[in-house]
Coordinates of C-alpha atoms in Angstrom, one line a residue:
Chain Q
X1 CA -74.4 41.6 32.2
X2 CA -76.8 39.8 30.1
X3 CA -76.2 42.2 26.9
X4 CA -72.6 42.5 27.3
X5 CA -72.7 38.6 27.2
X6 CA -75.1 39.1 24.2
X7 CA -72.3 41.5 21.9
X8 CA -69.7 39.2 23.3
X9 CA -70.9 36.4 21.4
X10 CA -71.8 38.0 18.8
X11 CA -68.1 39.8 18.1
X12 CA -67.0 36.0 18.2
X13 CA -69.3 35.0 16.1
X14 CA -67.9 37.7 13.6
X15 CA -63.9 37.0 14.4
X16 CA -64.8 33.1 13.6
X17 CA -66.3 33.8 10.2
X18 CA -63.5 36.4 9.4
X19 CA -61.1 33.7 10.9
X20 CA -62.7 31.2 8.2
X21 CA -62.5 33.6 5.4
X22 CA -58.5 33.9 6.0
X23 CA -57.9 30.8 6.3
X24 CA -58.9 30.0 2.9
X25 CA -56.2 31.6 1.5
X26 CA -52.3 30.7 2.1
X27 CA -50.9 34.5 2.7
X28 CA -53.0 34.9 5.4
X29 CA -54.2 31.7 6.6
X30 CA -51.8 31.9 9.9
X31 CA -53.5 35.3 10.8
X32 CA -57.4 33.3 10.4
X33 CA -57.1 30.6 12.7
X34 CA -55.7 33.4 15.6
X35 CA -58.7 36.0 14.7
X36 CA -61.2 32.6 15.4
X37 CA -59.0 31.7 18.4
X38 CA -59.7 35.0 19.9
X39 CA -63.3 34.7 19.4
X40 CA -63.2 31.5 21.3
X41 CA -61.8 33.1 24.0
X42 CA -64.0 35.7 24.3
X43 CA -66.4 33.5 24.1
X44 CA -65.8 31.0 26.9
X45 CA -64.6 33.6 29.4
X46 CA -67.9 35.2 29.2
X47 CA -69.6 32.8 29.8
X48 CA -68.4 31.9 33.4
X49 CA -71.0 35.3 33.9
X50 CA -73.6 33.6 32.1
X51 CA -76.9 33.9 34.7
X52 CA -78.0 31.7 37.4
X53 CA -74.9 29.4 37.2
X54 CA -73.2 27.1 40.1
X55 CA -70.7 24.2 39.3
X56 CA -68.0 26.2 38.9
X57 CA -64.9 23.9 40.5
X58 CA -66.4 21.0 38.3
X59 CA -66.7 23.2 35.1
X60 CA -63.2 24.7 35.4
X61 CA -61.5 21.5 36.5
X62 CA -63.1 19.8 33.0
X63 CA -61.8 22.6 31.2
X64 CA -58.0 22.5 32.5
X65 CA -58.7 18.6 32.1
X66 CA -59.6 18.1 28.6
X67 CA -57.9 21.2 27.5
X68 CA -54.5 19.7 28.7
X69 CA -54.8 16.6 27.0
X70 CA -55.6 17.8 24.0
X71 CA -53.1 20.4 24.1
X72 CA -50.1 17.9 25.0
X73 CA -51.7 15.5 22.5
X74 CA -51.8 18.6 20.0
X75 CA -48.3 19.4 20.1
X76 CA -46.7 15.6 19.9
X77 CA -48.8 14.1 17.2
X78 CA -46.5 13.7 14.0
X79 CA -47.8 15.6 11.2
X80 CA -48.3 12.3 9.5
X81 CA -50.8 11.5 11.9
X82 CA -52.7 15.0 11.6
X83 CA -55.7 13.3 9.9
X84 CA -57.2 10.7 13.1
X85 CA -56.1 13.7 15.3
X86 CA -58.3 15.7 13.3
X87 CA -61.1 13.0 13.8
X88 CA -60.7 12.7 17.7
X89 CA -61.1 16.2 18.7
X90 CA -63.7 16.4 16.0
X91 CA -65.7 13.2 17.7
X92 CA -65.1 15.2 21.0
X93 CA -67.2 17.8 19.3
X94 CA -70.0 16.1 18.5
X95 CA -69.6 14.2 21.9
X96 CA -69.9 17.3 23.7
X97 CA -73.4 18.5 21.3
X98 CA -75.1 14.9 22.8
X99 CA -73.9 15.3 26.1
X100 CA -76.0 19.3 26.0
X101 CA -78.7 17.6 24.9
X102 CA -78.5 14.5 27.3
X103 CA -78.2 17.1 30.2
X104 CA -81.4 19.3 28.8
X105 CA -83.7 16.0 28.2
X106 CA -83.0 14.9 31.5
X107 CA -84.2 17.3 33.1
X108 CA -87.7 16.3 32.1
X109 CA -89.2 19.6 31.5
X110 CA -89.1 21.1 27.9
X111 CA -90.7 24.6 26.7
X112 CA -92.3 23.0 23.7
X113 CA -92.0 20.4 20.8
X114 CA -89.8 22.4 18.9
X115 CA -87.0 22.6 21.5
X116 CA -88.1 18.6 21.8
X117 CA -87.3 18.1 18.6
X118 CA -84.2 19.8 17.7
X119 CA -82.4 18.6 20.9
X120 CA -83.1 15.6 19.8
X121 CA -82.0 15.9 16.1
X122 CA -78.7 17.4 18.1
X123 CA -78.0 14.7 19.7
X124 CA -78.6 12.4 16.6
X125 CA -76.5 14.0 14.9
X126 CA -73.5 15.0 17.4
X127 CA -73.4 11.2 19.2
X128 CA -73.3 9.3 15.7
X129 CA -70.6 12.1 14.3
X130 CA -68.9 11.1 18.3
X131 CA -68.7 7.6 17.6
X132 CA -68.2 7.5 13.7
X133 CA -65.1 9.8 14.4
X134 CA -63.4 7.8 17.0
X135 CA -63.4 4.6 14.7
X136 CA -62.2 6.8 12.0
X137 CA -59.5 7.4 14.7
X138 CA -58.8 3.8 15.6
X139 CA -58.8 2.6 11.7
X140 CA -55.9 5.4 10.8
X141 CA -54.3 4.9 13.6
X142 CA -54.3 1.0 12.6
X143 CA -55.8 -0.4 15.7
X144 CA -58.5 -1.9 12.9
X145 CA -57.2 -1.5 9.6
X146 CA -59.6 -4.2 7.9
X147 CA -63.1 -2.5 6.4
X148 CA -65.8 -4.6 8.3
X149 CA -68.0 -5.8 5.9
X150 CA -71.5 -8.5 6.2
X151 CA -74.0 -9.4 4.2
X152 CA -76.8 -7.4 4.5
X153 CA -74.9 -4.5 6.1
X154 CA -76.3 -1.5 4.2
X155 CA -80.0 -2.9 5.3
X156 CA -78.7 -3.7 9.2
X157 CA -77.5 -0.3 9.1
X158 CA -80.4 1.6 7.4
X159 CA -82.6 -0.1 10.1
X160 CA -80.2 0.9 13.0
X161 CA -81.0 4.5 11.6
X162 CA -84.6 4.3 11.5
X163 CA -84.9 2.6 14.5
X164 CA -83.1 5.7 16.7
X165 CA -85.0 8.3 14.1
X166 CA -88.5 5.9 15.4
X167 CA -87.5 6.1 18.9
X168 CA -86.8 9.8 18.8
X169 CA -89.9 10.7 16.8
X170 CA -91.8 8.5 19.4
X171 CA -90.5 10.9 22.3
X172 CA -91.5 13.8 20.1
X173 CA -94.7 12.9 19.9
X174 CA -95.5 11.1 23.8
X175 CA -93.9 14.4 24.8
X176 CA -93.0 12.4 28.2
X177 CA -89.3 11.6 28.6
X178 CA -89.3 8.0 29.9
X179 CA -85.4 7.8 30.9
X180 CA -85.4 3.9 29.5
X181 CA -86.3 5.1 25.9
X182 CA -84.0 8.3 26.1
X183 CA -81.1 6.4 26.9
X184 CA -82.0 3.7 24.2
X185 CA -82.2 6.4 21.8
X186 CA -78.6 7.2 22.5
X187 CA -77.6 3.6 22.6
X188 CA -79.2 3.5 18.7
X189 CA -77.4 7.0 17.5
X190 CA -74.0 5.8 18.9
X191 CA -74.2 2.6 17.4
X192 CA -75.3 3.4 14.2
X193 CA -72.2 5.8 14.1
X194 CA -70.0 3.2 14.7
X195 CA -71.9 0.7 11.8
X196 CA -71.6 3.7 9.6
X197 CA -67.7 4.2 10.0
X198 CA -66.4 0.2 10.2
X199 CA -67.0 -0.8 6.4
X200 CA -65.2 2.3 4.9
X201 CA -61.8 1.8 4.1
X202 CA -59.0 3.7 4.5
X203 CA -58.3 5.8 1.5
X204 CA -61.8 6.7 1.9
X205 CA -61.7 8.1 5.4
X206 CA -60.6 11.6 4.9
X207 CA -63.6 12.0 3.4
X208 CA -66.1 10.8 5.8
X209 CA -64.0 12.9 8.6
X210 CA -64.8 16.0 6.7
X211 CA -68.5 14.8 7.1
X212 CA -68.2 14.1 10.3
X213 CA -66.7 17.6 10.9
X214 CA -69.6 19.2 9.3
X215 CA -72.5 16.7 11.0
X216 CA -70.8 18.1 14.4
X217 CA -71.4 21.7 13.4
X218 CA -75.0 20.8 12.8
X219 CA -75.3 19.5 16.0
X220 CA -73.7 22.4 17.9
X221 CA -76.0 24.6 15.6
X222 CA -78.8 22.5 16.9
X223 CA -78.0 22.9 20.5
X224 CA -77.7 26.3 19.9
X225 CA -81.1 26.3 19.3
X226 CA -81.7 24.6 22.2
X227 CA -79.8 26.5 24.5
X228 CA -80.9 30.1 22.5
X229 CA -77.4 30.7 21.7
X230 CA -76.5 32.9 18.4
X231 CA -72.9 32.0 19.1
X232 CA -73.4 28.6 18.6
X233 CA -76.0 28.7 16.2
X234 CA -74.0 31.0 13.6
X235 CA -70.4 29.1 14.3
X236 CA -72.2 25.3 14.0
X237 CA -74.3 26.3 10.7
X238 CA -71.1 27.9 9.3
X239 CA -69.1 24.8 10.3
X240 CA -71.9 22.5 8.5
X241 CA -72.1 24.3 5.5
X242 CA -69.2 25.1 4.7
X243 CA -67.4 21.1 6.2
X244 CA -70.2 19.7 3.1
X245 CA -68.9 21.9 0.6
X246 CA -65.7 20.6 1.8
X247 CA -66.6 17.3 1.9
X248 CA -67.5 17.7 -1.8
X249 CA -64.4 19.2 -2.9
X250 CA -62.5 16.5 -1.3
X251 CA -64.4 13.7 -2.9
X252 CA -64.6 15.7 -5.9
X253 CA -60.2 15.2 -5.8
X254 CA -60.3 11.9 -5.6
X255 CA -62.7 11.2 -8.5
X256 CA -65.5 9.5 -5.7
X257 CA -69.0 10.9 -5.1
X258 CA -69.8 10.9 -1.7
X259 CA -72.4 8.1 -2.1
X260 CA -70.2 5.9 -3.8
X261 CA -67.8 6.4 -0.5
X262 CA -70.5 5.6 2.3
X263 CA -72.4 2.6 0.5
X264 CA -69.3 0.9 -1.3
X265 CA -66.6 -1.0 -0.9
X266 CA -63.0 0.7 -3.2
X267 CA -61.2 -2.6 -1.9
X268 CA -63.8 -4.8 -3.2
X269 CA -63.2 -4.2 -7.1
X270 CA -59.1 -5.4 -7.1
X271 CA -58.8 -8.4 -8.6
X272 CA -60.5 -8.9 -11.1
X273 CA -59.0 -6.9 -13.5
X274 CA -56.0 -8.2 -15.3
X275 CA -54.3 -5.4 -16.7
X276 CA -52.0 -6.2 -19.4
X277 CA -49.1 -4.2 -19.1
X278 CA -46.0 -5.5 -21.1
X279 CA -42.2 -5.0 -20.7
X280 CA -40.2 -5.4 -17.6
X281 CA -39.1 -3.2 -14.9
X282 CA -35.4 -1.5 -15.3
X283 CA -32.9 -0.8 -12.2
X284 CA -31.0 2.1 -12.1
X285 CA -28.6 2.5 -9.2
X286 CA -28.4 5.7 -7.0
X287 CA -25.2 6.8 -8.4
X288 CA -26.3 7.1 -11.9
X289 CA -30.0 8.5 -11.0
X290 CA -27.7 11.7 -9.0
X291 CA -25.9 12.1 -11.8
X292 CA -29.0 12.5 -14.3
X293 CA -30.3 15.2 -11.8
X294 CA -27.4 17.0 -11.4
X295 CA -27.5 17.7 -15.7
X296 CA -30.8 18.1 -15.5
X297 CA -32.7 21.7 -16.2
X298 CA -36.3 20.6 -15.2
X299 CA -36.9 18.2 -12.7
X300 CA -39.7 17.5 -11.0
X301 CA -40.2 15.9 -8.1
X302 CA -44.3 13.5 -7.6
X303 CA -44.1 13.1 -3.8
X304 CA -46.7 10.1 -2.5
X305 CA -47.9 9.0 1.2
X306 CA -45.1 6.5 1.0
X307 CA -42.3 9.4 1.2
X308 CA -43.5 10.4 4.7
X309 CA -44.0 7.0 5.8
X310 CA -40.3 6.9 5.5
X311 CA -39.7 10.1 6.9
X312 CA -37.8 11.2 3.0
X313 CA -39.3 14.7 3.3
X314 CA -36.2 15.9 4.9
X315 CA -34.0 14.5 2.7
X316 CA -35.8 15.6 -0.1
X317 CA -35.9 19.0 1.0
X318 CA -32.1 18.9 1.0
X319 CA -32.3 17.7 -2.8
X320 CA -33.9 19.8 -3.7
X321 CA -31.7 23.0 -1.9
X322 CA -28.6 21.3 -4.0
X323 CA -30.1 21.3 -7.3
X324 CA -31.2 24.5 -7.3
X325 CA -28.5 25.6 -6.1
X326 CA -26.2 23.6 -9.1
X327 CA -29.2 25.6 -11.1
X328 CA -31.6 22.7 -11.6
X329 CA -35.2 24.5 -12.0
X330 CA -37.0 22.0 -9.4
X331 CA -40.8 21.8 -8.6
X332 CA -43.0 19.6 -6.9
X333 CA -46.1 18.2 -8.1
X334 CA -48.9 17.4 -5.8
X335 CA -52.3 15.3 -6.8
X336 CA -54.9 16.6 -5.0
X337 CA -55.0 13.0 -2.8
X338 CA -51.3 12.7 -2.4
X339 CA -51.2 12.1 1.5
X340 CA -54.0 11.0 3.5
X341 CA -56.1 14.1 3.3
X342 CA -56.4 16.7 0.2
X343 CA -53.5 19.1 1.3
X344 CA -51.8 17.0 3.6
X345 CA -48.8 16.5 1.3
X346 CA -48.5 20.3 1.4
X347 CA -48.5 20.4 5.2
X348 CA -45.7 17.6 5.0
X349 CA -43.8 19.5 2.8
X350 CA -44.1 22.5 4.5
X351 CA -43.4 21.0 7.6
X352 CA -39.7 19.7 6.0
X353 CA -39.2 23.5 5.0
X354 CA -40.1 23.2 1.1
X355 CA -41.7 26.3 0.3
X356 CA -45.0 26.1 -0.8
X357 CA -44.2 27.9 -3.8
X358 CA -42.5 25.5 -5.4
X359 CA -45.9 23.4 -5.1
X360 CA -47.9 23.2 -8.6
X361 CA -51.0 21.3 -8.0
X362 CA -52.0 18.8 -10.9
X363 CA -53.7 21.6 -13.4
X364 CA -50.5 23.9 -13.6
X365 CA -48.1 20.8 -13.8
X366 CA -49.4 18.7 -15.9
X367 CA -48.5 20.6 -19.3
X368 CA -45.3 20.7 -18.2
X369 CA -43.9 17.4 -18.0
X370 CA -43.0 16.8 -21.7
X371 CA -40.5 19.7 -20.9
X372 CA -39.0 18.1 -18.0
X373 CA -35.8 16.1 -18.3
X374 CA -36.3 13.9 -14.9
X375 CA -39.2 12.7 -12.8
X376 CA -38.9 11.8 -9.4
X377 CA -41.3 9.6 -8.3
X378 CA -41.3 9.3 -4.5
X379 CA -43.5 6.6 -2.5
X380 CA -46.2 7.8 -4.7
X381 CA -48.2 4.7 -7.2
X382 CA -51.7 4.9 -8.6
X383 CA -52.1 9.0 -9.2
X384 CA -49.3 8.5 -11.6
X385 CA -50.5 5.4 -13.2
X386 CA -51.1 6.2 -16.8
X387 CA -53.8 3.1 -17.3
X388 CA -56.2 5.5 -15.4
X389 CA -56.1 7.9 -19.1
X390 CA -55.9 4.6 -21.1
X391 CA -57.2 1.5 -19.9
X392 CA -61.1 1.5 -19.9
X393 CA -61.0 -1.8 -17.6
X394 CA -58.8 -0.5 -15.2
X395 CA -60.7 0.1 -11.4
X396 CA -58.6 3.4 -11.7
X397 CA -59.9 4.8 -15.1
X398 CA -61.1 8.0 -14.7
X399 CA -58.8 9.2 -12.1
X400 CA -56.8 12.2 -12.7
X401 CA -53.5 11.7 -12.9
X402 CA -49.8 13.5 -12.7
X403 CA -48.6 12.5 -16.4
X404 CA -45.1 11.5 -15.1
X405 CA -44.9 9.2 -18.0
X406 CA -44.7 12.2 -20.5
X407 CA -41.3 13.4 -19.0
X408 CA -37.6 12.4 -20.7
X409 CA -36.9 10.5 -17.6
X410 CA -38.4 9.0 -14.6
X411 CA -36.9 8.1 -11.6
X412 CA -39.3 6.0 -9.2
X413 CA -37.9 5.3 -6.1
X414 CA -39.7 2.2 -4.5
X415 CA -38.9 -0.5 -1.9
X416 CA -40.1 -3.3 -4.2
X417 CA -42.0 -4.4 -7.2
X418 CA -45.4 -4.6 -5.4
X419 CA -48.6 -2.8 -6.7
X420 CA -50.2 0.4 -5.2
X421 CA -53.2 1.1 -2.6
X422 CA -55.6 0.0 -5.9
X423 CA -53.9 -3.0 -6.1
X424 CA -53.6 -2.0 -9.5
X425 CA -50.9 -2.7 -11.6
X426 CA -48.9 0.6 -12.9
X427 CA -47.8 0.8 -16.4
X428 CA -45.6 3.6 -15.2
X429 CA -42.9 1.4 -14.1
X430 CA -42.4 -0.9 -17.1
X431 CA -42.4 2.3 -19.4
X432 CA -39.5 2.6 -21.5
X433 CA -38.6 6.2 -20.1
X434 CA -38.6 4.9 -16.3
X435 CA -36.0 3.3 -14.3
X436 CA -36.4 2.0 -11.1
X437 CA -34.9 2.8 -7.6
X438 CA -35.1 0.3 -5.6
X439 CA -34.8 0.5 -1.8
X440 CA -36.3 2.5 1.4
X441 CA -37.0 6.5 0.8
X442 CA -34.8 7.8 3.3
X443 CA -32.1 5.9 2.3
X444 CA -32.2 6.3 -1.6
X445 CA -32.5 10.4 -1.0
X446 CA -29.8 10.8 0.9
X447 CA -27.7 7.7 -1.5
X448 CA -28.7 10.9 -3.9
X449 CA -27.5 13.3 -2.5
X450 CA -24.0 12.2 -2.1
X451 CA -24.0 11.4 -5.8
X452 CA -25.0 14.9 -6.5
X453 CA -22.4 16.2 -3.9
X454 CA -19.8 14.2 -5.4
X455 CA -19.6 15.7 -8.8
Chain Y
X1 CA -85.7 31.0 22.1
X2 CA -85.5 33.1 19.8
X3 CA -88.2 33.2 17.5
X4 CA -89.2 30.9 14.9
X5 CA -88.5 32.7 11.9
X6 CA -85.5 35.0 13.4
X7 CA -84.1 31.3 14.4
X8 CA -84.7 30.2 10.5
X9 CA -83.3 33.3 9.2
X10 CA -79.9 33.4 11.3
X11 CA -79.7 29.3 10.3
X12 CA -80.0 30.1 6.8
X13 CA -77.9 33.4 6.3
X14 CA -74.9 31.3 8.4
X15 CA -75.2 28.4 5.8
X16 CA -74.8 30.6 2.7
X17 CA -72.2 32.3 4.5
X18 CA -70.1 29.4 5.5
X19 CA -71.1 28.1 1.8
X20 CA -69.1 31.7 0.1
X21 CA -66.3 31.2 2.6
X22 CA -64.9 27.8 1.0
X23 CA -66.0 27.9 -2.3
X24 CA -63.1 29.3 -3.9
X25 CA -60.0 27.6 -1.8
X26 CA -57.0 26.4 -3.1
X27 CA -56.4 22.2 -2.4
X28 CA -53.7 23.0 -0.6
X29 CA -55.1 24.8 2.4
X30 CA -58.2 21.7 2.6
X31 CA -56.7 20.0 5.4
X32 CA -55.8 22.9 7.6
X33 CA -59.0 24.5 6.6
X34 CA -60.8 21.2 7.6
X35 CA -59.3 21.1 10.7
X36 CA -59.8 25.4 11.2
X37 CA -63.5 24.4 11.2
X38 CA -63.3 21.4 13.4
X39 CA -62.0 24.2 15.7
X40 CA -64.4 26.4 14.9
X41 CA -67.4 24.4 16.2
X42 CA -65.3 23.6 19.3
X43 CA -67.6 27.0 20.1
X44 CA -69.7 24.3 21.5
X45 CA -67.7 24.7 25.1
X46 CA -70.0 27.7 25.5
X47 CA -73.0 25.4 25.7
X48 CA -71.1 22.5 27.5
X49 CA -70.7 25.3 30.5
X50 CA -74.1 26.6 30.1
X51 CA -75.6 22.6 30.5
X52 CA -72.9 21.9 33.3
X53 CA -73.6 25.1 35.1
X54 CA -77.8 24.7 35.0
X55 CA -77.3 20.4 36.0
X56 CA -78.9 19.9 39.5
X57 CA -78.8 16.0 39.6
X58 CA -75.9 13.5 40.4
X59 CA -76.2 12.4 36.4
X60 CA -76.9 15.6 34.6
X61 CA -73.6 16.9 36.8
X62 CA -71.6 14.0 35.6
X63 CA -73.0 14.0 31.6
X64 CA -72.3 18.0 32.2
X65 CA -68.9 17.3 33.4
X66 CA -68.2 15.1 30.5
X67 CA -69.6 17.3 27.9
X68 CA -67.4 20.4 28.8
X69 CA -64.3 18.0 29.2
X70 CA -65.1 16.8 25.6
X71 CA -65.9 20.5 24.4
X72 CA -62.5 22.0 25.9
X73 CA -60.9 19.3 24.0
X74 CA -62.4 20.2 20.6
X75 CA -61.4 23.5 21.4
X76 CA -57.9 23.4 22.0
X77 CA -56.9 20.5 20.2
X78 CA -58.3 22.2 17.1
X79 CA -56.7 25.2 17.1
X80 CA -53.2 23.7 18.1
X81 CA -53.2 21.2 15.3
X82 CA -54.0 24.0 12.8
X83 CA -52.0 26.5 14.1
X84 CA -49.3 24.0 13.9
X85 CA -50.2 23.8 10.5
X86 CA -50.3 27.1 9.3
X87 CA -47.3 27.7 10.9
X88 CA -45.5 25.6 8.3
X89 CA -46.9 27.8 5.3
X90 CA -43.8 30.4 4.1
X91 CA -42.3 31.1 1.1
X92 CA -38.9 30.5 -0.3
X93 CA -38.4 34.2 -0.7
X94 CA -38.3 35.2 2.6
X95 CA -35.5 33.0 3.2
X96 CA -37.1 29.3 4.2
X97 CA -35.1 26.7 5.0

């Protein structure tokens, strides 16, 4: 039993980095994440032959358990709300990596310093990436939407690290497992996570729940150590590699270093900054923008957050289906932070049944805006603010933007004249090629759309 | 355990692998791909039975118990999130919408 248990990790081991490798690319991404499902399966099934185990009712009763609420919580979540749902089963994760180690340094007996060691760096890791994560949760889902910041923080917190790294170092090196400073040591870790996560704000938290995602892998890897299981040992270094990479890609998109993320405040620059924008904002009424569109022969269409938050997708969807079929050459253009997460506007999109090929990311769009006749701006502000390219001052400078403000026309369809996430002003909307649609996203798509239809 | 060095050697080949895996991926696929790998380590469950099914006292049972609830829902709730995802991904051509 033992070696068939051996090659059935290991051909899950395989079918989860094979699973990775297709899901890193769109034609066959659907195929990946079944290929790593299977391996899972194999996986856990096996393992109810594992050696010398009892507990069986308990262990399959958790399983049904916190398999069915996640699956009934998998299915229902909106897609807008992927991102915190990605955080909570990822917290569960790393959860599940202390809880390994919890049950292993209870037992009191350990092979050698080694095993000490790493189930302790495991659960380090996994309970600060439980308890980070479920804040991130709470903050997206806007049960605490305000950054917590003191004075002093980044030293409180620093200590709070040390201080579990001290205590855990200390049991290393007593070698005796004193159940009061074991469970202190936990108490430290899951505190720190939650200091960690409460000052970061919220255009900064996809980022720390890809680092999250690949502190968990660590810890799993860890624990694989501990419990001398390749399975987990090749799945959570995979996972941890490649979730930093990640994380650095994702940063990388939104023009942040990771650093700059975990020790400062975004929120804290606004203000001070006046940006001097002249001219005044122009109307245009929805009647008038559906007739521009319909004459149109490029238009393109700059989705933001702010377009699902009013639920336009579908609406824009339909647009688009009527221009191109009056002819209009539409395409969409997607900054690589439009959304909550890199990607997620593509996944809303997709969702509303725009095909992804009509997607150009910023790179492959951006030359052609001087060619396009109308630019739709949808619930989207700061990634097409053109002070980032020219203002020097501006918090934003730097930031690569869609250069809307190059097209004939722009449309920007907004609920009022307030400023974006930044708090930055946007030069965009007092330009001399942009009008203004006032009024909710759903509404002003579909007020489109009968123009169009009307014609 | 395994030993030492075999231990070192399988923790570093995995990182260079998961490393070549992502570095060429388009932005669009970073969310699902994000959330493919939050699946990914839900491989954890393996352990979280192993601990459970090895836990002799009242509190290791209950942590045990805990873990493997938490672990199953790693599991599952990552893949259905990102095969909900993926699901979305066509192209016009083959008729969409």
């Amino acid at each position: 039993m033992d070696s068939a248990i051996q090659i059935s990790y290991f051909a899950s081991a395989v079918l989860f980095i094979l699973g990775l490798k297709r899901m890193s690319s769109p034609v066959t991404a659907r195929g990946g994440i079944v290929w790593a499902g299977i391996g899972m399966l194999v996986a856990t099934s096996i393992t109810f032959f594992y050696p010398g185990m009892h507990n069986y009712l308990p262990m399959t009763a958790a399983i049904v358990l916190g398999g069915g609420l996640a699956f009934w919580s998998g299915r229902r979540v909106a897609m807008t709300n992927m991102p915190q749902m990605i955080a909570l089963y990822n917290g569960m994760g790393g959860g599940a990596a202390g809880a390994i180690a919890a049950v292993e340094l209870l037992k009191g007996q350990y092979p050698s310093t080694t095993f000490l060691a790493l189930a302790l760096a495991g659960a380090l890791i996994g309970s600060v990436s439980f308890s980070g994560s479920l804040i991130a949760f709470a903050k997206l889902q806007g049960w605490a939407r305000r950054p917590l910041r003191f004075p002093g923080q980044q030293v409180f917190n620093l200590a709070l690290l040390v201080s579990a790294i001290g205590t855990g170092a200390w049991l290393v090196v007593q070698g005796e497992l004193a159940s009061g400073l074991v469970l202190l040591f936990f108490v430290l870790a899951l505190a720190y996570g939650v200091m960690m996560a409460l000052p970061i704000g919220g255009a900064d938290m996809p980022v720390v729940i890809s680092l999250f995602n690949a502190l968990t892998g660590l810890a799993v890897a860890f624990e694989g150590f501990v419990l001398d299981n390749a399975a987990m040992i090749i799945a959570g270094t995979v996972v941890g590699s490649a979730g930093t990479l990640l994380t650095q890609l994702m940063a990388k998109a939104m023009n942040r270093s990771i650093g700059s993320v975990l020790f400062s405040a975004f929120g804290s620059l606004e203000a001070g900054t006046a940006d001097e924008v002249g001219g005044s904002q122009k109307a245009i009424d929805a009647a008038d923008a559906g007739v521009m569109m319909a004459y149109a022969e490029r238009v393109v269409i700059v989705p933001g957050y702010g377009m699902a938050v009013a639920q336009a997708q579908h609406k824009i969807q339909e647009l688009t289906e009527l221009l191109i079929k009056r002819g209009v050459d539409v395409k969409f253009a997607i900054h690589p932070v439009a959304g909550r997460m890199p990607g997620h506007m593509n996944v809303l999109l997709a969702e509303a049944n725009v095909p992804y090929d009509l997607l150009y990311d910023l790179d492959e769009i951006n030359p052609s805006f001087p060619k396009t006749d109308v630019a739709l701006v949808i619930g989207a502000n700061d990634v097409v603010n053109p002070l980032a390219r020219t203002n020097p001052e501006s918090p934003i400078y730097g930031m690569p933007i869609l250069n809307v403000d190059q097209a004939k026309n722009v449309i920007v369809i907004k609920r009022g004249q307030g400023k974006g996430f930044s708090g930055v002003e946007n030069a965009l909307f007092y330009a001399d090629n942009a009008r203004m649609l006032y009024g909710d996203g759903q509404a002003m798509v579909g007020e489109l759309i009968q123009s169009i239809k009307t014609i | 355990m395994i030993a030492g060095m075999t231990a070192l050697y399988i923790f570093m080949l995995a990182a260079f692998t998961g490393y070549e895996i992502i570095s060429r991926v388009p932005v669009i696929l970073h969310t699902p791909l994000m959330s493919g790998s939050n699946f990914v380590h839900g491989i954890v469950l393996v352990g979280a039975m192993v601990a459970l099914g090895h836990a002799h006292a009242a509190l290791e049972q209950v942590i045990g118990f805990l873990g493997v609830v938490l672990a199953a829902g790693n599991a599952v709730g990552g893949y259905v999130v990102t095969e909900r995802m993926l699901e979305m991904f066509k192209r016009s051509k083959k008729g969409a919408g």
